[in-house]
Coordinates of C-alpha atoms in Angstrom, one line a residue:
M66 CA 96.8 -53.1 9.5
P67 CA 93.2 -52.3 10.6
Q68 CA 90.5 -51.9 8.0
G69 CA 89.8 -48.4 9.2
D70 CA 93.4 -47.4 8.4
L71 CA 93.2 -48.9 4.9
D72 CA 89.9 -47.0 4.3
V73 CA 91.6 -43.7 5.2
L74 CA 94.8 -44.4 3.3
F75 CA 93.4 -45.6 0.0
S76 CA 89.9 -44.1 0.2
N77 CA 88.0 -45.0 -3.0
I78 CA 91.0 -46.2 -4.9
D79 CA 89.0 -49.2 -6.2
D80 CA 86.6 -46.8 -8.0
I81 CA 89.5 -44.9 -9.5
I82 CA 91.0 -48.1 -10.8
K83 CA 87.7 -49.1 -12.4
V84 CA 87.1 -45.8 -14.1
N85 CA 90.7 -45.6 -15.4
S86 CA 90.6 -49.2 -16.6
R87 CA 87.6 -48.5 -18.8
F88 CA 89.2 -45.2 -19.9
L89 CA 92.4 -47.0 -20.9
H90 CA 90.6 -49.7 -22.8
D91 CA 88.7 -47.1 -24.9
L92 CA 91.9 -45.1 -25.4
Q93 CA 93.7 -48.1 -26.7
E94 CA 90.9 -48.7 -29.2
T95 CA 91.5 -45.3 -30.8
A96 CA 95.0 -46.4 -31.8
S97 CA 93.6 -48.4 -34.8
K98 CA 92.0 -45.2 -36.2
K99 CA 95.0 -43.0 -36.8
E100 CA 93.2 -40.4 -38.9
E101 CA 90.5 -39.7 -36.4
Q102 CA 92.5 -40.6 -33.3
V103 CA 93.0 -37.0 -32.0
Q104 CA 89.3 -36.2 -32.3
L105 CA 88.4 -39.5 -30.7
V106 CA 90.8 -38.8 -27.8
G107 CA 89.1 -35.4 -27.2
N108 CA 85.6 -36.9 -27.3
L109 CA 86.8 -39.7 -24.9
F110 CA 87.9 -37.1 -22.3
L111 CA 84.6 -35.3 -22.7
E112 CA 82.7 -38.6 -22.2
F113 CA 84.6 -39.5 -19.0
Q114 CA 84.6 -35.9 -17.6
E115 CA 81.8 -36.4 -15.0
E116 CA 83.1 -39.9 -13.8
L117 CA 86.6 -38.6 -13.4
E118 CA 85.5 -35.7 -11.4
Q119 CA 83.3 -37.7 -9.0
V120 CA 85.9 -40.4 -8.1
Y121 CA 88.8 -38.0 -7.8
K122 CA 86.8 -35.6 -5.6
V123 CA 86.5 -38.2 -2.9
Y124 CA 90.1 -39.3 -3.1
C125 CA 91.6 -35.8 -3.0
A126 CA 89.3 -34.7 -0.1
S127 CA 90.7 -37.5 2.1
Y128 CA 94.4 -37.2 0.9
D129 CA 95.4 -34.9 3.8
Q130 CA 94.1 -37.4 6.3
A131 CA 96.0 -40.2 4.7
L132 CA 99.2 -38.2 4.9
L133 CA 98.6 -37.6 8.7
L134 CA 98.2 -41.3 9.1
V135 CA 101.5 -41.9 7.2
D136 CA 103.2 -39.5 9.6
T137 CA 102.0 -41.6 12.6
Y138 CA 103.4 -44.7 11.0
R139 CA 106.8 -43.1 10.8
K140 CA 106.9 -42.8 14.6
E141 CA 106.8 -46.6 14.8
P142 CA 110.0 -47.8 13.3
E143 CA 109.1 -51.5 13.2
L144 CA 105.8 -50.9 11.4
Q145 CA 107.5 -48.4 9.0
R146 CA 110.2 -51.0 8.1
H147 CA 107.5 -53.6 7.4
I148 CA 105.5 -51.2 5.1
Q149 CA 108.6 -50.1 3.3
G150 CA 109.7 -53.7 2.7
I151 CA 106.4 -54.6 1.1
I152 CA 106.4 -51.5 -1.1
E153 CA 110.0 -52.0 -2.3
A154 CA 109.1 -55.6 -3.2
V155 CA 106.0 -54.7 -5.2
V156 CA 106.9 -51.2 -6.5
P157 CA 110.7 -50.8 -6.7
Q158 CA 110.5 -47.4 -8.3
A159 CA 108.9 -46.0 -5.2
G160 CA 112.3 -45.7 -3.5
S161 CA 112.6 -44.2 0.0
S162 CA 109.3 -42.3 -0.5
G163 CA 107.4 -45.5 0.1
L164 CA 103.8 -45.1 0.9
S165 CA 103.7 -41.3 0.2
F166 CA 104.8 -42.1 -3.4
L167 CA 101.9 -44.4 -4.0
L168 CA 99.3 -42.1 -2.5
V169 CA 100.2 -39.1 -4.6
I170 CA 100.1 -40.9 -8.0
P171 CA 96.3 -40.5 -8.5
L172 CA 96.5 -36.8 -7.8
Q173 CA 99.4 -36.3 -10.2
R174 CA 97.4 -38.1 -13.0
I175 CA 94.3 -36.0 -12.8
T176 CA 96.3 -32.8 -12.7
R177 CA 98.4 -33.8 -15.8
Y178 CA 95.4 -34.5 -18.1
P179 CA 94.8 -30.8 -18.9
L180 CA 98.5 -30.3 -19.6
L181 CA 98.6 -33.3 -21.9
L182 CA 95.5 -32.1 -23.8
Q183 CA 96.9 -28.6 -24.0
K184 CA 100.1 -30.0 -25.5
I185 CA 98.1 -32.0 -28.1
L186 CA 96.1 -28.8 -28.9
E187 CA 99.3 -26.8 -29.5
N188 CA 100.4 -29.4 -32.0
T189 CA 97.1 -29.4 -33.9
V190 CA 96.4 -27.0 -36.7
P191 CA 93.5 -24.7 -36.0
D192 CA 91.6 -25.7 -39.1
A193 CA 91.6 -29.4 -38.2
S194 CA 88.3 -31.0 -37.3
A195 CA 89.7 -32.2 -34.0
Y196 CA 90.7 -28.7 -32.9
P197 CA 87.4 -27.5 -31.4
V198 CA 86.9 -30.9 -29.7
L199 CA 90.3 -30.6 -28.1
Q200 CA 89.5 -27.1 -26.9
R201 CA 86.4 -28.3 -25.2
A202 CA 88.3 -31.2 -23.7
V203 CA 91.0 -28.9 -22.3
S204 CA 88.4 -26.6 -20.8
A205 CA 86.5 -29.6 -19.4
L206 CA 89.5 -31.1 -17.6
Q207 CA 90.5 -27.7 -16.3
D208 CA 87.0 -27.4 -14.8
V209 CA 87.4 -30.9 -13.3
N210 CA 90.5 -29.9 -11.5
T211 CA 88.9 -26.6 -10.3
N212 CA 85.9 -28.4 -9.0
I213 CA 88.1 -30.9 -7.2
N214 CA 90.0 -28.1 -5.5
E215 CA 86.8 -26.4 -4.5
H216 CA 85.4 -29.6 -3.1
K217 CA 88.5 -30.2 -1.2
M218 CA 88.4 -26.7 0.3
R219 CA 84.7 -27.2 1.3
K220 CA 85.5 -30.5 3.0
E221 CA 88.3 -28.8 5.0
V222 CA 86.0 -26.1 6.1
A223 CA 83.3 -28.6 7.0
S224 CA 85.9 -30.7 8.9
K225 CA 86.9 -27.6 10.9
Y226 CA 83.3 -26.7 11.9
T227 CA 81.7 -30.1 12.4
K228 CA 83.9 -31.0 15.4
V229 CA 81.8 -31.3 18.5
E230 CA 83.9 -30.2 21.5
Q231 CA 82.9 -30.8 25.1
L232 CA 84.5 -27.8 26.8
T233 CA 84.2 -26.8 30.4
L234 CA 83.2 -23.2 31.4
R235 CA 86.8 -22.5 32.3
E236 CA 88.0 -23.7 28.9
R237 CA 85.4 -21.6 27.1
L238 CA 86.4 -18.5 29.1
A239 CA 90.1 -19.2 28.2
R240 CA 89.2 -18.9 24.5
I241 CA 87.7 -15.5 24.8
N242 CA 89.9 -12.7 23.6
T243 CA 89.5 -9.2 22.0
H244 CA 89.3 -10.8 18.5
T245 CA 86.4 -13.1 19.4
L246 CA 84.6 -10.4 21.3
S247 CA 84.9 -8.0 18.4
K248 CA 83.5 -10.7 15.9
K249 CA 80.6 -11.5 18.1
T250 CA 79.8 -7.9 18.8
T251 CA 79.9 -7.1 15.1
R252 CA 77.6 -10.1 14.3
L253 CA 75.1 -9.1 17.0
S254 CA 75.0 -5.5 15.6
Q255 CA 74.4 -6.8 12.1
M256 CA 71.6 -9.1 13.3
L257 CA 69.9 -6.3 15.3
K258 CA 70.1 -4.0 12.2
Q259 CA 68.4 -6.7 10.2
E260 CA 65.7 -7.2 12.8
A261 CA 65.0 -3.5 13.0
G262 CA 64.7 -3.3 9.2
L263 CA 67.7 -0.9 8.8
I264 CA 69.5 -3.2 6.4
P265 CA 68.2 -5.9 4.1
R266 CA 68.5 -9.6 4.9
T267 CA 70.1 -12.0 2.4
E268 CA 67.4 -14.4 1.1
D269 CA 68.3 -17.9 -0.1
K270 CA 65.1 -19.8 -0.7
E271 CA 67.0 -22.9 -1.8
F272 CA 68.9 -23.2 1.4
D273 CA 66.0 -22.2 3.5
D274 CA 63.9 -25.1 2.1
L275 CA 66.8 -27.5 2.6
E276 CA 67.3 -26.4 6.2
E277 CA 63.6 -26.7 7.0
R278 CA 63.6 -30.2 5.6
F279 CA 66.7 -31.0 7.7
Q280 CA 65.2 -29.6 10.9
W281 CA 62.0 -31.7 10.3
V282 CA 64.1 -34.8 9.8
S283 CA 66.1 -34.0 13.0
L284 CA 62.9 -33.6 15.0
C285 CA 61.7 -37.0 13.8
V286 CA 64.9 -38.7 14.9
T287 CA 64.8 -37.0 18.3
E288 CA 61.2 -37.9 18.9
L289 CA 61.8 -41.5 17.9
K290 CA 64.9 -41.7 20.1
N291 CA 62.9 -40.4 23.1
N292 CA 60.0 -42.8 22.4
V293 CA 62.3 -45.8 22.1
A294 CA 64.2 -44.8 25.3
A295 CA 60.8 -44.7 27.1
Y296 CA 59.9 -48.1 25.5
L297 CA 63.1 -49.6 26.8
D298 CA 62.6 -48.2 30.3
N299 CA 59.1 -49.6 30.4
L300 CA 60.3 -53.0 29.1
Q301 CA 63.0 -53.1 31.8
T302 CA 60.4 -52.3 34.4
F303 CA 58.2 -55.0 33.0
L304 CA 61.0 -57.5 33.2
C305 CA 61.6 -56.7 36.9
F306 CA 58.2 -58.0 37.8
R307 CA 58.7 -61.7 38.0
T308 CA 55.2 -62.8 38.9
H309 CA 56.0 -66.5 38.2
E310 CA 58.3 -66.5 41.2
Y311 CA 55.5 -65.6 43.7
S312 CA 54.1 -68.4 45.7
L313 CA 50.4 -68.8 45.0
D314 CA 49.8 -71.8 47.3
I315 CA 48.1 -73.5 44.4
P316 CA 49.8 -76.9 43.8
E317 CA 48.4 -77.6 40.3
G318 CA 46.1 -76.5 37.6
P319 CA 46.1 -73.4 35.3
A320 CA 48.1 -71.3 37.8
V321 CA 51.1 -73.7 37.5
Q322 CA 50.8 -73.7 33.7
Y323 CA 50.8 -69.9 33.7
C324 CA 53.9 -69.7 36.0
N325 CA 55.7 -72.1 33.7
L326 CA 54.8 -70.1 30.6
A327 CA 55.6 -66.8 32.3
R328 CA 59.0 -68.1 33.4
D329 CA 59.8 -69.4 29.9
L330 CA 58.8 -66.0 28.3
Q331 CA 60.6 -63.9 31.0
L332 CA 63.9 -65.8 30.7
E333 CA 64.1 -66.3 27.0
A334 CA 61.6 -64.6 24.7
F335 CA 61.4 -61.1 26.3
L336 CA 65.1 -61.0 27.2
T337 CA 66.1 -61.9 23.6
F338 CA 63.6 -59.3 22.3
K339 CA 65.2 -56.6 24.6
Q340 CA 68.7 -57.5 23.4
R341 CA 67.8 -57.4 19.7
L342 CA 65.9 -54.1 20.3
E343 CA 69.0 -52.5 21.8
G344 CA 71.3 -53.8 19.1
L345 CA 69.1 -53.3 16.0
V346 CA 67.1 -50.3 16.9
W347 CA 68.5 -48.3 19.8
Q348 CA 72.2 -48.3 18.9
P349 CA 71.5 -47.4 15.2
L350 CA 69.2 -44.7 16.3
C351 CA 71.8 -43.2 18.7
S352 CA 74.4 -43.3 15.8
L353 CA 71.9 -41.5 13.6
A354 CA 71.3 -38.8 16.2
K355 CA 75.0 -38.4 16.5
A356 CA 75.4 -38.1 12.8
L357 CA 73.1 -35.1 12.8
L358 CA 75.4 -33.1 15.1
G359 CA 77.9 -32.3 12.3
P360 CA 75.3 -30.7 9.9
Q361 CA 73.7 -28.9 12.8
N362 CA 77.0 -27.2 13.6
L363 CA 77.6 -26.4 10.0
I364 CA 74.1 -24.7 9.7
K365 CA 74.7 -22.8 12.9
K366 CA 78.2 -21.7 11.7
R367 CA 76.8 -20.7 8.3
L368 CA 74.5 -18.2 10.0
D369 CA 77.6 -16.6 11.7
K370 CA 79.5 -16.5 8.5
L371 CA 76.5 -15.1 6.6
L372 CA 76.5 -12.1 8.9
D373 CA 80.2 -11.6 8.2
F374 CA 79.6 -12.0 4.5
E375 CA 76.8 -9.4 4.4
R376 CA 78.9 -6.9 6.4
L377 CA 81.8 -7.4 4.0
E378 CA 79.5 -7.0 1.0
E379 CA 78.4 -3.7 2.3
K380 CA 82.0 -2.6 2.8
L381 CA 82.9 -3.8 -0.7
L382 CA 80.2 -1.6 -2.1
E383 CA 81.2 1.4 -0.1
V384 CA 85.0 1.2 -0.2
G385 CA 85.6 -1.0 -3.2
S386 CA 88.1 -3.4 -1.5
V387 CA 88.6 -5.7 1.5
T388 CA 91.6 -7.1 3.3
Y389 CA 93.1 -10.5 2.7
Q390 CA 91.5 -11.9 5.9
E391 CA 88.2 -10.4 5.0
E392 CA 88.3 -12.0 1.5
A393 CA 89.1 -15.3 3.2
A394 CA 86.0 -14.9 5.4
R395 CA 83.9 -14.3 2.3
H396 CA 85.2 -17.4 0.7
T397 CA 84.6 -19.4 3.9
Y398 CA 80.9 -18.5 3.8
Q399 CA 80.7 -19.3 0.1
A400 CA 82.3 -22.6 0.7
L401 CA 80.0 -23.5 3.6
N402 CA 76.9 -22.4 1.7
S403 CA 77.9 -24.3 -1.5
L404 CA 78.7 -27.5 0.6
L405 CA 75.4 -27.4 2.4
V406 CA 73.3 -26.7 -0.7
A407 CA 75.1 -29.6 -2.5
E408 CA 75.1 -32.2 0.2
L409 CA 72.0 -31.5 2.4
P410 CA 69.6 -33.0 -0.1
Q411 CA 71.6 -36.3 -0.1
F412 CA 72.0 -36.2 3.6
N413 CA 68.3 -35.6 4.2
Q414 CA 67.4 -38.5 1.9
L415 CA 69.8 -40.9 3.6
V416 CA 68.5 -39.9 7.0
V417 CA 64.9 -40.6 5.9
Q418 CA 66.0 -44.0 4.5
W419 CA 67.9 -44.8 7.7
L420 CA 64.9 -43.8 9.8
G421 CA 62.5 -45.9 7.7
Q422 CA 64.8 -48.9 8.0
I423 CA 64.9 -48.5 11.8
L424 CA 61.1 -48.3 12.0
R425 CA 60.7 -51.4 9.8
T426 CA 63.2 -53.2 12.0
F427 CA 61.3 -52.2 15.1
M428 CA 58.0 -53.5 13.7
T429 CA 59.7 -56.7 12.6
L430 CA 61.0 -57.3 16.1
Q431 CA 57.6 -56.8 17.6
R432 CA 56.0 -59.2 15.0
D433 CA 58.7 -61.8 15.7
L434 CA 58.1 -61.4 19.5
A435 CA 54.3 -61.9 19.1
K436 CA 54.9 -65.0 16.9
Q437 CA 57.3 -66.5 19.3
V438 CA 55.0 -65.9 22.3
L439 CA 52.1 -67.5 20.5
Q440 CA 54.2 -70.5 19.6
R441 CA 55.5 -71.0 23.1
A442 CA 52.0 -70.5 24.6
E443 CA 50.3 -72.8 22.1
G444 CA 51.0 -76.0 24.2
S445 CA 50.0 -74.3 27.5
M446 CA 46.8 -72.8 26.1
A447 CA 45.7 -76.2 25.0
Q448 CA 45.7 -77.3 28.6
L449 CA 43.7 -74.3 29.8
P450 CA 40.0 -75.0 30.7
H451 CA 38.6 -72.5 28.1
H452 CA 40.8 -73.4 25.1
H453 CA 37.8 -75.0 23.3
V454 CA 35.7 -71.8 23.7
P455 CA 35.3 -69.8 20.4
E456 CA 37.0 -66.4 20.4
P457 CA 33.8 -64.3 20.6
A458 CA 32.6 -66.3 23.6
F459 CA 36.0 -66.2 25.2
R460 CA 36.2 -62.5 24.8
K461 CA 32.8 -62.1 26.5
L462 CA 33.9 -64.4 29.3
V463 CA 37.0 -62.3 29.9
E464 CA 35.0 -59.1 29.9
D465 CA 32.5 -60.5 32.4
A466 CA 35.4 -61.7 34.7
L467 CA 37.1 -58.3 34.5
G468 CA 33.8 -56.6 35.3
R469 CA 33.3 -58.7 38.4
T470 CA 36.8 -58.0 39.5
N471 CA 36.4 -54.3 38.9
N472 CA 33.3 -54.3 41.1
Q473 CA 35.2 -56.1 43.8
L474 CA 38.1 -53.6 43.7
R475 CA 35.7 -50.7 43.9
S476 CA 34.0 -52.2 46.9
F477 CA 37.5 -52.9 48.4
Q478 CA 38.5 -49.3 47.9
E479 CA 35.3 -47.9 49.5
T480 CA 35.8 -50.2 52.5
F481 CA 39.5 -49.4 52.8
E482 CA 38.8 -45.7 52.8
K483 CA 36.5 -46.1 55.7
V484 CA 39.2 -47.6 57.9
L485 CA 42.1 -45.4 56.8
P486 CA 43.6 -43.2 59.5
P487 CA 43.3 -39.5 59.2
P488 CA 45.9 -37.7 57.0
T489 CA 49.4 -37.4 58.5
T490 CA 50.0 -34.1 60.2
Q491 CA 53.1 -32.8 61.9
P492 CA 52.7 -32.0 65.6
L493 CA 52.3 -28.4 66.6
L494 CA 55.3 -26.5 67.9
P495 CA 55.3 -26.1 71.7
G496 CA 53.5 -22.9 72.7
S497 CA 51.8 -22.4 69.3
E498 CA 48.2 -23.4 70.3
R499 CA 47.1 -19.8 70.8
Q500 CA 48.5 -18.7 67.5
V501 CA 46.7 -21.6 65.7
Q502 CA 43.4 -20.8 67.4
A503 CA 43.8 -17.1 66.3
L504 CA 44.5 -18.1 62.7
L505 CA 41.6 -20.6 62.8
S506 CA 39.1 -18.1 64.1
R507 CA 40.2 -15.4 61.6
Y508 CA 40.6 -17.5 58.4
G509 CA 38.8 -20.8 59.0
P510 CA 40.2 -24.3 58.7
G511 CA 40.3 -24.4 54.9
K512 CA 43.0 -21.7 54.8
L513 CA 45.4 -23.3 57.3
Y514 CA 48.6 -24.9 56.0
Q515 CA 51.5 -26.5 57.8
V516 CA 55.2 -26.2 56.9
T517 CA 56.6 -29.6 56.0
S518 CA 60.3 -28.7 56.1
N519 CA 62.4 -25.8 57.3
I520 CA 62.2 -22.7 55.1
S521 CA 65.0 -20.2 54.8
G522 CA 63.9 -16.9 53.3
T523 CA 66.3 -15.4 50.7
G524 CA 64.5 -12.3 49.7
T525 CA 63.2 -9.2 51.5
L526 CA 59.6 -10.5 51.4
D527 CA 60.4 -14.1 52.1
L528 CA 59.8 -15.7 55.5
T529 CA 62.0 -18.0 57.4
L530 CA 59.9 -20.7 59.1
P531 CA 60.6 -23.9 61.0
R532 CA 59.0 -27.3 60.2
G533 CA 55.6 -27.7 61.8
Q534 CA 54.7 -23.9 61.7
I535 CA 51.0 -23.2 61.0
V536 CA 50.2 -20.4 58.5
A537 CA 47.2 -19.0 56.8
L538 CA 47.0 -18.7 53.0
L539 CA 46.4 -15.2 51.7
Q540 CA 47.1 -15.6 48.0
N541 CA 48.3 -18.7 46.0
K542 CA 50.7 -16.7 43.8
D543 CA 53.0 -13.7 44.0
T544 CA 52.7 -10.3 42.4
K545 CA 54.3 -11.7 39.2
G546 CA 51.8 -14.5 38.9
N547 CA 54.2 -17.2 40.0
S548 CA 52.1 -19.9 41.6
S549 CA 55.1 -21.6 43.2
R550 CA 55.4 -18.7 45.8
W551 CA 52.4 -18.2 48.2
L552 CA 51.6 -15.2 50.3
V553 CA 50.9 -16.4 53.9
D554 CA 50.2 -15.0 57.4
T555 CA 51.9 -16.5 60.4
G556 CA 49.8 -14.6 62.9
G557 CA 52.5 -12.0 63.3
H558 CA 54.2 -11.6 60.0
R559 CA 53.2 -11.8 56.3
G560 CA 55.5 -12.9 53.4
Y561 CA 56.1 -15.4 50.7
V562 CA 57.1 -19.1 51.1
P563 CA 57.6 -22.0 48.6
A564 CA 54.2 -23.6 47.8
G565 CA 55.9 -27.0 47.7
K566 CA 56.8 -26.9 51.4
L567 CA 53.2 -26.4 52.5
Q568 CA 50.5 -29.0 53.1
P569 CA 46.8 -28.6 54.2
Y570 CA 46.6 -28.6 58.0
H571 CA 44.1 -30.9 59.7
V572 CA 43.3 -29.8 63.2
V573 CA 44.5 -32.5 65.6
P574 CA 42.1 -32.9 68.6
S575 CA 43.5 -32.7 72.0
A576 CA 44.0 -35.7 74.2
E577 CA 40.8 -35.0 76.2
E578 CA 38.7 -34.6 73.0
L579 CA 40.2 -37.7 71.5
R580 CA 39.3 -39.8 74.6
R581 CA 35.8 -38.3 74.7
Q582 CA 35.3 -39.2 71.0
V583 CA 36.6 -42.7 71.8
G584 CA 34.1 -43.1 74.6
L585 CA 31.2 -42.2 72.2
N586 CA 32.3 -44.6 69.5
K587 CA 31.1 -48.1 70.0
D588 CA 31.5 -49.5 66.5
P589 CA 33.6 -52.7 66.8
R590 CA 35.0 -52.2 63.3
C591 CA 36.5 -48.8 64.1
L592 CA 40.2 -48.5 64.8
T593 CA 39.4 -45.9 67.6
P594 CA 40.3 -47.5 71.0
E595 CA 38.2 -47.7 74.2
P596 CA 39.0 -44.9 76.6
S597 CA 41.6 -45.6 79.3
P598 CA 41.8 -43.9 82.7
A599 CA 43.7 -40.6 82.6
P600 CA 46.9 -40.9 84.7
A601 CA 47.4 -38.6 87.7
P602 CA 49.6 -35.7 86.7
S603 CA 51.9 -36.0 89.6
I604 CA 52.3 -39.8 89.7
P605 CA 54.3 -41.5 87.0
T606 CA 52.1 -44.3 85.4
V607 CA 52.8 -47.1 82.9
N608 CA 50.1 -47.7 80.3
Q609 CA 50.2 -49.7 77.1
V610 CA 48.7 -47.6 74.2
I611 CA 48.7 -47.4 70.5
A612 CA 50.2 -44.7 68.2
V613 CA 47.2 -43.3 66.2
Y614 CA 49.3 -41.1 63.9
P615 CA 52.9 -41.4 62.7
F616 CA 55.3 -38.9 64.2
V617 CA 58.9 -37.9 63.2
A618 CA 61.3 -37.0 65.9
R619 CA 62.8 -33.5 65.5
S620 CA 65.4 -33.6 68.3
S621 CA 67.2 -36.0 70.5
H622 CA 64.5 -35.5 73.3
E623 CA 61.8 -36.9 71.0
V624 CA 61.2 -40.4 69.6
S625 CA 59.6 -41.4 66.2
L626 CA 56.3 -43.3 66.0
Q627 CA 54.6 -45.4 63.3
A628 CA 50.8 -45.6 63.1
G629 CA 49.5 -48.6 64.9
Q630 CA 52.8 -49.1 66.9
P631 CA 52.4 -50.2 70.6
V632 CA 53.8 -47.6 72.9
T633 CA 54.4 -47.6 76.7
I634 CA 53.6 -44.3 78.5
L635 CA 56.1 -43.6 81.2
E636 CA 54.8 -40.1 82.1
A637 CA 51.7 -38.4 80.8
Q638 CA 53.3 -35.0 80.9
D639 CA 56.6 -33.3 80.2
K640 CA 59.0 -31.9 82.9
K641 CA 57.1 -28.7 83.1
G642 CA 53.8 -30.5 83.7
N643 CA 52.4 -29.9 80.2
P644 CA 50.0 -32.8 79.4
E645 CA 50.2 -32.1 75.6
W646 CA 53.5 -34.1 75.6
S647 CA 54.1 -37.6 77.1
L648 CA 57.3 -39.4 77.9
V649 CA 57.1 -42.9 76.3
E650 CA 59.2 -45.9 75.5
V651 CA 59.2 -47.4 71.9
N652 CA 61.5 -50.1 70.7
E653 CA 63.6 -49.7 73.8
Q654 CA 64.0 -46.0 73.1
R655 CA 62.7 -43.2 75.4
G656 CA 61.5 -39.8 74.4
Y657 CA 58.6 -37.3 74.2
V658 CA 55.7 -37.5 71.7
P659 CA 52.5 -35.5 71.4
S660 CA 49.8 -36.9 73.7
G661 CA 47.2 -36.4 71.0
F662 CA 48.9 -38.9 68.8
L663 CA 48.3 -41.7 71.4
A664 CA 45.2 -43.8 72.2
G665 CA 44.3 -46.8 74.3
A666 CA 44.6 -50.3 72.9
P667 CA 41.7 -51.2 70.6
S668 CA 39.0 -53.6 71.4
P669 CA 39.9 -57.2 70.7
V670 CA 36.7 -57.6 68.6
L671 CA 37.6 -58.2 65.0
W672 CA 37.3 -55.4 62.5
G673 CA 38.0 -54.8 58.9
W674 CA 36.4 -55.7 55.5
S675 CA 35.6 -58.6 53.4
L676 CA 35.6 -58.9 49.6
P677 CA 32.3 -59.5 48.0
S678 CA 31.7 -63.0 46.8

């Protein structure tokens, strides 16, 4: 039988046996004192009152679950016969009741104690010294049974409302009926009256303080879970970069030592650290976050039941009575509130302890990783050229090296920016040159934007625009202050478009202007090509040129280009004689591209940059 089944069936039976064993031992000792035995028995029950209540509370609360498990065993005949055989061999008086007979014995014992004491009290003369002791003992054991029943009822209510159900929208709608709508409407009305100050709100400072503490603890768990998740993601990204596998073309020396150390750490130390982090920190943290869901549901349900309770209290004051269902609703709130007030302090304390243990484990894992890395690197560091340098001098050496590298990178960046091609711009739509010139003359180049993807307007003031359309920005927000909708002018219509589908438009020079600029530029380091003779419009020519800008084909008549890609011009115009579009061949594919995106092959003179020494 699984250990989980045994825990459900017998709960804390070991604790009950321990308490009753001590109780029996002390009870047997009273037999030698016959004159004072009755009084000693009464005092003994008073002494064990608290312990009996605590252990039997737990057992009785889980008794119904144990019976459900017994019912499942009855559906498996072979398992049932095996259990019955063991019980008959050990406890013959159990008979056919079997496991149910054993499970009910502790319940019967605690309920019989008040009856036995009451019987002793009835046979004791009122003027006896033991009489008041017995009265207190009878009352105490009755209170024990009452408290056990209340605790059991609270647990049943908690079990009902702590279930986290993942329901679809269809399933949620199927649960809606007139009763649920009436309840929710009444609660909403009650809440609105309280917010408006028409009726007083029930104040419970004890519960409010406990809930505030719980919400604070929940926030700490959530934040830590998010941080550990981000830590694991970054760790996984770090493990994906296997620098030791790159070929450095350095046959020996410190580089080889570094690669060996990096390989050792990557395959063993860091991988082991990640596995331990997931098992000892992440999984317990997820379990802790899951454990918070039950109390969160109870707190939320308590608010609903509190609204019902307050409404019923008003009715009770006005009418003087409530129905059976309404009385049950009052008891449900009282049970939920009592359960939360009794158990939230312990729960908060356990969560804080659990959270502290997770943090300590996390720090221990990091300390072990650092220690392991230092141990593995000790042999390799001894072979490095600077291992004999004192730490302050080595720190200064590293800072100087990083400073020199930073200067080199800055110089590299500045040089690289000089040779970068202009920003990528989508080609203009055929026939839109006049519209662009009109917008440019009216608003200036700083206000022009280009549509990066097709826009389909959904509202009355929204525009529908194709990719490549040029617009002028009028206002970078709508009338409600939403900065994600911009007011633009297309040259004929004004309306709103998504800001995320616009990019600044950089005016692309025409083919003639580009060739004229090329002819003026004689810098051998520049990517701009030398001018090539313009082909005759009527005679197809074949020229080898270079794509200056990338271009994305928008139809089957066009072909895509990559910046710097060699291109063969077949015709320097389209079928209508428009020189703005050229028929080209790229990677054995033919199609039209904007002529302004092409330039002659660059000069063979070397160009580029060099890193400073």
